CSV table of C-alpha atoms in Angstrom, one decimal:
chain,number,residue,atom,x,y,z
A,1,UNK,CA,0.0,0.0,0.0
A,2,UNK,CA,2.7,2.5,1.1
A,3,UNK,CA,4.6,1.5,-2.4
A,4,UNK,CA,1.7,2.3,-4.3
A,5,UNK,CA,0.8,5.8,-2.3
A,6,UNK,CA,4.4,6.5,-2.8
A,7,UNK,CA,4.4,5.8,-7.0
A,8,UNK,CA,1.3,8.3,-7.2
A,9,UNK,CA,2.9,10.8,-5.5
A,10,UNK,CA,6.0,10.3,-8.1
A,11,UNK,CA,3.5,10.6,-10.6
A,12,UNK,CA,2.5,13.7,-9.5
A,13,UNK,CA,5.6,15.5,-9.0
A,14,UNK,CA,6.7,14.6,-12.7
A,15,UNK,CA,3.0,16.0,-14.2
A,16,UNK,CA,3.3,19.2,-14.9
A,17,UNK,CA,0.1,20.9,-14.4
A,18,UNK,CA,-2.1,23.2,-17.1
A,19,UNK,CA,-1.3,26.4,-14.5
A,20,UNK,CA,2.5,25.6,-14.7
A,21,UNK,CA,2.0,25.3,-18.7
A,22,UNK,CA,-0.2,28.9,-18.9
A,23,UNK,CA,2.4,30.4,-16.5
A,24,UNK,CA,5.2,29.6,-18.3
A,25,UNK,CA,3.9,31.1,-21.7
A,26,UNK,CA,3.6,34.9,-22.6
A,27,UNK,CA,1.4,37.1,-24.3
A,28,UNK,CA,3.7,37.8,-26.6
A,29,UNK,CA,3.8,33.7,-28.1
A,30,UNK,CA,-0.5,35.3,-28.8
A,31,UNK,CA,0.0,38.8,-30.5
A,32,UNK,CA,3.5,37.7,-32.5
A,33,UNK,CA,1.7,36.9,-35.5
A,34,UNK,CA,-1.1,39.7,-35.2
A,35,UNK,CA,-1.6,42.5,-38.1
A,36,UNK,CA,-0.8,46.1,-37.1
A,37,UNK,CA,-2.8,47.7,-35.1
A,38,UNK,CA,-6.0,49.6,-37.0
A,39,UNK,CA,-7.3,52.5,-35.3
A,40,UNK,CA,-9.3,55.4,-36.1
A,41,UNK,CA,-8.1,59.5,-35.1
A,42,UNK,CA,-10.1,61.2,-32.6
A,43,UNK,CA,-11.9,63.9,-35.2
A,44,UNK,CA,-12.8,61.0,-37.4
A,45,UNK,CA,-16.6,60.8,-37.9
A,46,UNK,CA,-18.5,57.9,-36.7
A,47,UNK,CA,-19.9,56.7,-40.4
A,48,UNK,CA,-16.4,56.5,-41.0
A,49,UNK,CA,-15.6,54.9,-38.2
A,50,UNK,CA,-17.9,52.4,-39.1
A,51,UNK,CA,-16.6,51.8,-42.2
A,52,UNK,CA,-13.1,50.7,-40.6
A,53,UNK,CA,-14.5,48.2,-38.5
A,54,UNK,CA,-16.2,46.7,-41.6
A,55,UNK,CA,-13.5,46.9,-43.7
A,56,UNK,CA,-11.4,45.4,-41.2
A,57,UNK,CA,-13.7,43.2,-39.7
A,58,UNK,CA,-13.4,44.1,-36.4
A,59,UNK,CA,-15.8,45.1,-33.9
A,60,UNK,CA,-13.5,47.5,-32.1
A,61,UNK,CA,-10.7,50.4,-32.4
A,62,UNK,CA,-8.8,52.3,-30.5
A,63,UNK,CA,-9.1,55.8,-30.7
A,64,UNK,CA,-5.7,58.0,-31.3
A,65,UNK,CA,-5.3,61.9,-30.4
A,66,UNK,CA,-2.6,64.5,-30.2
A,67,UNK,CA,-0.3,64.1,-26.9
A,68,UNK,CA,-1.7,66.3,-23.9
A,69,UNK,CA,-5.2,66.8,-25.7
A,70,UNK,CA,-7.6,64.4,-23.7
A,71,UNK,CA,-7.6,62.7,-20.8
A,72,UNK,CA,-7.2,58.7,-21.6
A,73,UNK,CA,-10.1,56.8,-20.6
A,74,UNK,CA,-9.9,55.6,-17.1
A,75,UNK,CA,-6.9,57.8,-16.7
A,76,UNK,CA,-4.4,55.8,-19.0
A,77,UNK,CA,-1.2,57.1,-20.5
A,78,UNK,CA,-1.1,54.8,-23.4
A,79,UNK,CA,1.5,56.3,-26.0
A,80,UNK,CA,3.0,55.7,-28.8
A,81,UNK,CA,6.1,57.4,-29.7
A,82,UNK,CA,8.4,57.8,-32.7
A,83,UNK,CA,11.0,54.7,-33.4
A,84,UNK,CA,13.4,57.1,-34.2
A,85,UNK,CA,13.4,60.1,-31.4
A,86,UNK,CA,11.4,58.4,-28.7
A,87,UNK,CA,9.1,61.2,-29.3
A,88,UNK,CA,5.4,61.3,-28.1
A,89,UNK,CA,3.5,61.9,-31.1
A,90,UNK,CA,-0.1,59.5,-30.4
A,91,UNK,CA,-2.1,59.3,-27.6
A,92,UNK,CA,-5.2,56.2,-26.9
A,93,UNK,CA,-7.3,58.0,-25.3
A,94,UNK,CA,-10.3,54.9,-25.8
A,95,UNK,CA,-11.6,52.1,-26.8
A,96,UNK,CA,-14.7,52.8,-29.8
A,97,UNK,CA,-16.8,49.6,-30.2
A,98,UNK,CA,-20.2,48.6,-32.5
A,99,UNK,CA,-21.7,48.3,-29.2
A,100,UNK,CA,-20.7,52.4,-28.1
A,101,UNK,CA,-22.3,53.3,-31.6
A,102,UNK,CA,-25.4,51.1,-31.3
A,103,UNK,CA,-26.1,52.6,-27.9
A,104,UNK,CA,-25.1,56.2,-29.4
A,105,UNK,CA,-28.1,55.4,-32.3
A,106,UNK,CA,-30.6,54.3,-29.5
A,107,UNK,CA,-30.2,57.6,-28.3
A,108,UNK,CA,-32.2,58.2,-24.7
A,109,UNK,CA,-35.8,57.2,-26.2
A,110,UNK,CA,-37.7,54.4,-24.7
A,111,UNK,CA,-38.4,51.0,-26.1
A,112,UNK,CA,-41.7,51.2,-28.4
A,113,UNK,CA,-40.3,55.2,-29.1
A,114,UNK,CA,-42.1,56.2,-32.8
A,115,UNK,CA,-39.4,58.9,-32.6
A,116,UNK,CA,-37.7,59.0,-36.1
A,117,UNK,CA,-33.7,58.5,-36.2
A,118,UNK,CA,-32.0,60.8,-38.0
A,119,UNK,CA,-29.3,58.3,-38.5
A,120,UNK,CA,-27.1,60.7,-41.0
A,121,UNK,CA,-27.1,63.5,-38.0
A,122,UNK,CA,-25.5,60.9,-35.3
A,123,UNK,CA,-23.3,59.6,-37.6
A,124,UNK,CA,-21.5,62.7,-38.2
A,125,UNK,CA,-20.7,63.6,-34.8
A,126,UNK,CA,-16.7,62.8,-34.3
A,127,UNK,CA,-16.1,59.6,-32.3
A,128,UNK,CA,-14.2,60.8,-29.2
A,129,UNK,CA,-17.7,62.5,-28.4
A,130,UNK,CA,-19.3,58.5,-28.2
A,131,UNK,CA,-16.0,57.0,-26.3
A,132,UNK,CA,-17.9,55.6,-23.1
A,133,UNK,CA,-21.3,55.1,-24.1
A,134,UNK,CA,-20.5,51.5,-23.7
A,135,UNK,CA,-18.9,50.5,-20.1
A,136,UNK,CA,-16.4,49.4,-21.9
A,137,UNK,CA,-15.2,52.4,-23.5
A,138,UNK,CA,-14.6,53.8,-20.3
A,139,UNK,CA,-11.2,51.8,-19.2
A,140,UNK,CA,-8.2,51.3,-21.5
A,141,UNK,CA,-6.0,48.4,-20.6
A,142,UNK,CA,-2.5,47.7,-21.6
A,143,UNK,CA,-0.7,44.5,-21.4
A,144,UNK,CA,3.3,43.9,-20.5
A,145,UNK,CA,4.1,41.7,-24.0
A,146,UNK,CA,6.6,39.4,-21.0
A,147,UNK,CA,3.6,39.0,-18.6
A,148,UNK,CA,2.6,35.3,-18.1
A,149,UNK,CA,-0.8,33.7,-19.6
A,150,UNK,CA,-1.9,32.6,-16.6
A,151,UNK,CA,-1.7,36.3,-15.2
A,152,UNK,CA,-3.3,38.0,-18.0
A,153,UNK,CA,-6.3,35.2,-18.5
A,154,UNK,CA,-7.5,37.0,-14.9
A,155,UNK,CA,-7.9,40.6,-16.9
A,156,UNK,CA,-10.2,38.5,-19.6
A,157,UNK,CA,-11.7,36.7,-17.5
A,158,UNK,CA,-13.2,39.5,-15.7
A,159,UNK,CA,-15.3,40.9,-18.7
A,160,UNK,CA,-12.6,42.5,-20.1
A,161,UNK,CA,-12.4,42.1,-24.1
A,162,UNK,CA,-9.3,44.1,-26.0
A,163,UNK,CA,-5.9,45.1,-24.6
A,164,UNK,CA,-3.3,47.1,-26.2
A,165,UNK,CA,-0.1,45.3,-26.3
A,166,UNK,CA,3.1,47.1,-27.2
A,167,UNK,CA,6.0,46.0,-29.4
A,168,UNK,CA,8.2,46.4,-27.3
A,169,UNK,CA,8.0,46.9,-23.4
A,170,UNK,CA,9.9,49.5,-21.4
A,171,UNK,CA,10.0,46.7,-17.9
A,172,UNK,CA,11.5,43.6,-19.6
A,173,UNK,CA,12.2,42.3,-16.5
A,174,UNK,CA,8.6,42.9,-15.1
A,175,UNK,CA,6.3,39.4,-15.2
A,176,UNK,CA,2.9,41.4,-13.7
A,177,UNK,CA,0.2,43.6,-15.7
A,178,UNK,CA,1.8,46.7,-16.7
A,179,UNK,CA,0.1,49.6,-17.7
A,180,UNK,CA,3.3,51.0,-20.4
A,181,UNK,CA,3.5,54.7,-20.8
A,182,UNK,CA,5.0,54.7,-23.9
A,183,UNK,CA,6.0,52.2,-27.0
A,184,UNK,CA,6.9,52.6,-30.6
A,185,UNK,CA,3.6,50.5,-31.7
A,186,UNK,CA,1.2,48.2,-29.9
A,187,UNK,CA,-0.9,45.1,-31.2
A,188,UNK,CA,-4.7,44.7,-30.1
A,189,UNK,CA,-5.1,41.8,-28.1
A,190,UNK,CA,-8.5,40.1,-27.7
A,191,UNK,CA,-10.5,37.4,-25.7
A,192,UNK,CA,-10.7,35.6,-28.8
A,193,UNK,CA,-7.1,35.6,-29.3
A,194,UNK,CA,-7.0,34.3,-25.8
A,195,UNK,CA,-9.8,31.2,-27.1
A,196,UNK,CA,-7.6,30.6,-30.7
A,197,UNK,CA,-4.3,30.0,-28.3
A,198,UNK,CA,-5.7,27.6,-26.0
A,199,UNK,CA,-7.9,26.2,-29.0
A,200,UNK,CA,-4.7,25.2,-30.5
A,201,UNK,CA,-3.1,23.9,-27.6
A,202,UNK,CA,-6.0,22.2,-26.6
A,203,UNK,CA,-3.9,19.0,-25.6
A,204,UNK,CA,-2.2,20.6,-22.5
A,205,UNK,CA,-5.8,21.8,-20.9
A,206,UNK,CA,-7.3,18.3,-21.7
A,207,UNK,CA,-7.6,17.6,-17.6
A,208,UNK,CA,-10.0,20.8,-17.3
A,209,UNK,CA,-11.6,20.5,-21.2
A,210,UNK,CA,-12.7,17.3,-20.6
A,211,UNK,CA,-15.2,18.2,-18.2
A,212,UNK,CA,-19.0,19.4,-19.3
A,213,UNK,CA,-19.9,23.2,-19.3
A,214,UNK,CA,-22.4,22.3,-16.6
A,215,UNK,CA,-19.8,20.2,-14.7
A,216,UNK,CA,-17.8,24.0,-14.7
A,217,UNK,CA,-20.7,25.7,-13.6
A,218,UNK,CA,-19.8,27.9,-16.6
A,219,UNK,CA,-23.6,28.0,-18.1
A,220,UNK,CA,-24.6,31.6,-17.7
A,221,UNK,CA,-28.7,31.4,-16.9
A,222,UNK,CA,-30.0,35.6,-16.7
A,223,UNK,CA,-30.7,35.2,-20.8
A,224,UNK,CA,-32.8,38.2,-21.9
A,225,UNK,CA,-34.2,37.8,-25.6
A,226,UNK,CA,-36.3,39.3,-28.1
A,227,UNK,CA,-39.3,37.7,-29.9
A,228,UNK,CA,-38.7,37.5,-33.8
A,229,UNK,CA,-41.4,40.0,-34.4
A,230,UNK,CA,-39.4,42.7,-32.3
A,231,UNK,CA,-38.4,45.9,-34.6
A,232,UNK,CA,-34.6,46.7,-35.4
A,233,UNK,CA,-34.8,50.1,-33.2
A,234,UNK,CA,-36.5,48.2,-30.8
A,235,UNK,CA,-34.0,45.7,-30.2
A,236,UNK,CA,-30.9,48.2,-30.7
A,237,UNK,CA,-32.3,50.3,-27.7
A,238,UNK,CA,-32.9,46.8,-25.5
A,239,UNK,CA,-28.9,46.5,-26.2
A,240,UNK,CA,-28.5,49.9,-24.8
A,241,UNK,CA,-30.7,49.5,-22.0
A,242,UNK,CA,-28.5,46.3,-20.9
A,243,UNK,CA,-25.1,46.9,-22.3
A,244,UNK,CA,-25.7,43.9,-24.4
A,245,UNK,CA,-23.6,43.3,-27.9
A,246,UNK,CA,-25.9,39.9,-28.8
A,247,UNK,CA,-29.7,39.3,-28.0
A,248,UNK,CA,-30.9,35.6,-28.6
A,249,UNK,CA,-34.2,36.0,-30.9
A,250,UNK,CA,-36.9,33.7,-29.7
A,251,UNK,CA,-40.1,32.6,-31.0
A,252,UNK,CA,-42.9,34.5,-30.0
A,253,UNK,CA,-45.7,33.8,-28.6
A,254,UNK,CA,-49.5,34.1,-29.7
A,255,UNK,CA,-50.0,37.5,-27.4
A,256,UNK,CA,-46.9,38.9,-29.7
A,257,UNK,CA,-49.0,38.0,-32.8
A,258,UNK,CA,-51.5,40.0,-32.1
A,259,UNK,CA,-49.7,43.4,-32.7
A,260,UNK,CA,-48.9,43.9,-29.0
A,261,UNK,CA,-45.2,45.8,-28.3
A,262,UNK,CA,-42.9,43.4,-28.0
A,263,UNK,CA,-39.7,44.4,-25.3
A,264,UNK,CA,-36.8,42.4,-24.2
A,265,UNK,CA,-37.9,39.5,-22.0
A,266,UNK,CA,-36.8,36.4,-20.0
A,267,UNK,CA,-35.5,33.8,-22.6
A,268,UNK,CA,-35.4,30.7,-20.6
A,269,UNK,CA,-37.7,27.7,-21.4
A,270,UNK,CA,-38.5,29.8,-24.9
A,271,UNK,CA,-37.7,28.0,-28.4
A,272,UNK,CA,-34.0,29.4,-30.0
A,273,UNK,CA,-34.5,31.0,-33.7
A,274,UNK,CA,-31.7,33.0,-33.7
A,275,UNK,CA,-29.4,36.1,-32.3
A,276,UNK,CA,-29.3,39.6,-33.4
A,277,UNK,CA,-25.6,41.2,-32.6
A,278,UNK,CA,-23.7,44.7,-33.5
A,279,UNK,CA,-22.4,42.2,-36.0
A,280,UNK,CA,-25.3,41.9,-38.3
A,281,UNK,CA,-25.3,46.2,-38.4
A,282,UNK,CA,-22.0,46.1,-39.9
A,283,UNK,CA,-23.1,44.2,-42.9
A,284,UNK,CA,-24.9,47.4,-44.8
A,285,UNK,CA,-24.4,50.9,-45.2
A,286,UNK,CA,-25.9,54.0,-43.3
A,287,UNK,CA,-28.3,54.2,-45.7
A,288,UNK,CA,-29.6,50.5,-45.9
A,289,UNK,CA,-29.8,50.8,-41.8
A,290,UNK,CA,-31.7,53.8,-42.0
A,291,UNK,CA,-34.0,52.3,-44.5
A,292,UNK,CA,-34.6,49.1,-42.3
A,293,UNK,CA,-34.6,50.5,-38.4
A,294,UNK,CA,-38.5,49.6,-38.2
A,295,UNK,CA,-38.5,46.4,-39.7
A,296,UNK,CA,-38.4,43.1,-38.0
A,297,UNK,CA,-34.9,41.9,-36.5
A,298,UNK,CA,-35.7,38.4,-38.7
A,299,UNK,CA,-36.7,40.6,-41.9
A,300,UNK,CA,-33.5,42.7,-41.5
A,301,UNK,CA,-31.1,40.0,-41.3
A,302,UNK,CA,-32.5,38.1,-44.3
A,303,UNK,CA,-32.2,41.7,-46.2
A,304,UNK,CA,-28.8,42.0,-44.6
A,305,UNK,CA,-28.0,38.5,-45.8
A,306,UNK,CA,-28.5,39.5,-49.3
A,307,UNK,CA,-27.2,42.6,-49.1
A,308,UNK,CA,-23.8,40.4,-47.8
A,309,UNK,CA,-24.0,37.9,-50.8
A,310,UNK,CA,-24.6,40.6,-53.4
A,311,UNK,CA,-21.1,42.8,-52.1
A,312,UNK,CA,-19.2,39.4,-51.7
A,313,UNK,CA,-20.5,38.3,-55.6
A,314,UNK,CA,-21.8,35.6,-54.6
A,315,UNK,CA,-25.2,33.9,-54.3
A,316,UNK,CA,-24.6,32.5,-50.9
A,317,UNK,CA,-26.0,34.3,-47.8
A,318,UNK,CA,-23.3,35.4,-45.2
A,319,UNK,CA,-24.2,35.6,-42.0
A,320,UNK,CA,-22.9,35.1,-38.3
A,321,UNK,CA,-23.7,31.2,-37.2
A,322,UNK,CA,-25.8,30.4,-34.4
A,323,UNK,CA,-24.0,28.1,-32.2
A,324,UNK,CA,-25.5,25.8,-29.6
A,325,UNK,CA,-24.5,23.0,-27.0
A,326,UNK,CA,-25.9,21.5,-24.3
A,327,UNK,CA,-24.9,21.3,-20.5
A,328,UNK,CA,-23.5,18.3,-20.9
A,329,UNK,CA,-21.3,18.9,-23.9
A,330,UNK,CA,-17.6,19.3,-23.1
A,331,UNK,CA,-15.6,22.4,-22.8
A,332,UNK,CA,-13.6,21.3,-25.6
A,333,UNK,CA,-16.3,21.1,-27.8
A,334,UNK,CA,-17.4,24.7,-26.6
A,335,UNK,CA,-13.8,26.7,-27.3
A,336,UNK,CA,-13.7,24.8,-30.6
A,337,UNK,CA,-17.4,25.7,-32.1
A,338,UNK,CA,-16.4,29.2,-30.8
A,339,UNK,CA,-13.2,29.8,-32.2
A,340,UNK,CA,-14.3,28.3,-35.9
A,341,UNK,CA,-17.2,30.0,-35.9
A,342,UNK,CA,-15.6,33.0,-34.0
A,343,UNK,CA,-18.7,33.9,-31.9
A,344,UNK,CA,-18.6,35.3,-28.0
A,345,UNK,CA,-21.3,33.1,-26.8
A,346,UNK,CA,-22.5,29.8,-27.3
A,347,UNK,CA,-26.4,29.2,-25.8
A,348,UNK,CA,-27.0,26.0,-24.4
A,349,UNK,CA,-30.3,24.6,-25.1
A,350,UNK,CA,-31.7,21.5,-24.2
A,351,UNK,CA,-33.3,18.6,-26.5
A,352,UNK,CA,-36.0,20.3,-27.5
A,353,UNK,CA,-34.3,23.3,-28.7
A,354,UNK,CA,-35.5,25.5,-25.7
A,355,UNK,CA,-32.8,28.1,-24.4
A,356,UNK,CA,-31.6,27.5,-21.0
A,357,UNK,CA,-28.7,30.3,-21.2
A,358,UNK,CA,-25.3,30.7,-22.6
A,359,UNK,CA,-21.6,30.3,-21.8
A,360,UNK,CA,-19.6,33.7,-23.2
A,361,UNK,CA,-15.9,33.5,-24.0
A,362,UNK,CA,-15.5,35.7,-20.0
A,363,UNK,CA,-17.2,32.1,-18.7
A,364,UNK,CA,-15.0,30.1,-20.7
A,365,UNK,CA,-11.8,32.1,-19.8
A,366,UNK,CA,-12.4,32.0,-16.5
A,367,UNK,CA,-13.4,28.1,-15.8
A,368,UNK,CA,-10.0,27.5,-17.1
A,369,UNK,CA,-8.0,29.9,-15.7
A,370,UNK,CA,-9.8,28.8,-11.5
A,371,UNK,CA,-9.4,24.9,-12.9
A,372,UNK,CA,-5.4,26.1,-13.4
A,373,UNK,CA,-4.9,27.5,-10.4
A,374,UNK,CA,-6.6,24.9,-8.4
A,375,UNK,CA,-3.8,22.4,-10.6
A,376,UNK,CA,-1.2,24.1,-9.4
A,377,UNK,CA,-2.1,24.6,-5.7
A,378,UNK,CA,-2.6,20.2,-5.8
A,379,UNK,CA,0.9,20.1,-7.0
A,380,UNK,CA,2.7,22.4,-4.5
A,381,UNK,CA,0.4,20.1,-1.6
A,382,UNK,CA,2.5,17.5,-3.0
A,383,UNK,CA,5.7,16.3,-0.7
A,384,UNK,CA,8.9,17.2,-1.0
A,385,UNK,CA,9.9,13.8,-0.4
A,386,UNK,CA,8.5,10.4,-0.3
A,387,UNK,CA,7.1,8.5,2.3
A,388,UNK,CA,9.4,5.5,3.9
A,389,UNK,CA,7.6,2.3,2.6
């Protein structure tokens, strides 16, 4: 008995564990390989602004002004200065997301509002005057390239979506967070950056990945939804009222056929059609959105569909994928489904289709990153030396 207490032991001081593994990589083996930096200046208006998140794909920039002309959001000195002189010449002063523009559109009218949007107007207002309609907007957070996975996972994993990383770091030696006060050029880091790493390196997190999302407890269950009969302005200002980038879209019910107003609602138990996101605005100009603001959400993303496959040249409707699991599916399955499909939450549903809630990339982040930790504190319990047989 002691010979065989006494070989697990020796097993477990030769495993290392998936904290040891996150701890010993950096976030700069993530942002090597990541494009330059897009950003937009801070007298740039928000149409265009909108245009270089579509063009770029992204659903976020930074925004850059003059040194010593704004206060950075949250406070932050985030610089960039010139390769050659060390000179100060940009300043991040925030973070300008789909959602801060959605929420800027919404405007302060009520659900049900008949108020008409002048869409053009709001859209030609610069974009540091919309940095922090979004909670988000509000704090700016840099990364130390040097700082350990493990470290950084607990920024992300606190609701936290986009850092700034810089090319090169002014504390080499430093291994924490570190907010940098100046670098030649950064590189946007993201949560699903974070999901593509550990996606690929699946294998090392196969102990805590093997387990179920319900087994993690990672299954989110406060779902508010929209009925598929809920208008486009409608469902914009719901995202405003909650600070909400995605809204599942759930059948609706015979009282909502009857022409009653429909708001956002409770989505558990309900039947999953689909989900409307700042994603699905990006896919047509100010124009088409103007055009479509009091039509369905299901009626705009069909037109928004087409709209997609007519710019791409091709008959085949583009759209973001609706991705579902169920509590008993495995966290493996979950990162991969997300990262292909590149999504920030995957609803969970149960076998008849109905919605029981969602796990977000935050949820997934931060199962692993409490699972790692609890790894490594099992391997320090272990003894420094074995027990006599």
């Amino acid at each position: 008995m002691a010979s065989s207490s006494s070989e697990e032991i020796s097993k477990k001081k030769m495993k290392v564990s998936v904290g040891c593994w996150l701890r010993e990589r950096r976030v700069r083996d993530i942002v090597r390989e990541k494009r330059r930096l897009v950003e937009v200046p801070y007298n740039a208006t928000l149409s265009s602004t909108v245009n270089a998140l579509v063009a770029n794909n992204v659903v976020a920039v930074p925004v850059a002004a003059p040194p010593g002309r704004y206060i950075g959001a949250g406070g932050s000195m985030i610089l960039e200065s010139d390769p050659a002189t060390g000179a100060v010449r940009k300043h991040y002063i925030g973070i300008i997301t789909m959602l801060d523009v959605v929420v800027h559109i919404a405007g302060d009218e009520p659900v049900g509002a008949d108020d008409e949007v002048d869409l053009d107007r709001k859209m030609a207002l610069p974009v540091s005057s919309v940095i922090g309609h979004s909670l988000e907007g509000l704090t700016l957070w840099s990364l130390n390239p040097n700082t350990s996975i493990l470290d950084c996972m607990e920024t992300f994993s606190k609701g936290v979506h986009w850092a700034l990383v810089p090319v090169e770091s002014q504390a080499d030696g430093e291994m924490a967070v570190e907010l940098v006060k100046a670098s030649p050029g950064y590189r946007m880091l993201t949560q699903m950056d974070f999901l593509s790493f550990l996606r690929a390196n699946m294998n090392e997190l196969k102990d805590i990945t093997i387990h179920s999302v319900g087994e993690l407890e990672v299954v989110n269950e406060n779902v508010f939804a929209i009925t598929k009969n809920t208008k486009v302005i409608d469902a914009i200002r719901s995202m405003r009222s909650y600070s909400l980038g995605i809204i599942p879209v759930i059948a609706a019910d015979a009282s909502d056929d009857s022409g009653e107003e429909t708001i956002l609602q409770d989505g558990r138990g309900k039947s999953l059609i689909d989900a409307f996101s700042v994603i699905d605005l990006q896919s047509c100009s100010i124009a088409q959105l103007q055009s479509m603001l009091n039509v369905t959400v299901m009626e705009f993303k069909e037109r928004a569909s087409e709209i997609t496959a007519t710019t791409a040249g091709t008959v085949e409707k583009q759209s973001q994928k609706l991705i579902t699991c169920h509590s008993e599916t495995t966290l493996a399955e979950v990162i991969t489904e997300a990262a292909l499909a590149h999504v920030h939450r995957v609803w969970v549903v149960d076998e008849q289709g109905l919605l029981r809630g969602f796990v977000s990339l935050t949820d997934m982040l931060g199962a692993i990153r409490n699972k790692a930790l609890a790894s490594e504190n099992e391997l320090q319990d272990v003894p420094a030396t074995e027990p006599p047989i």
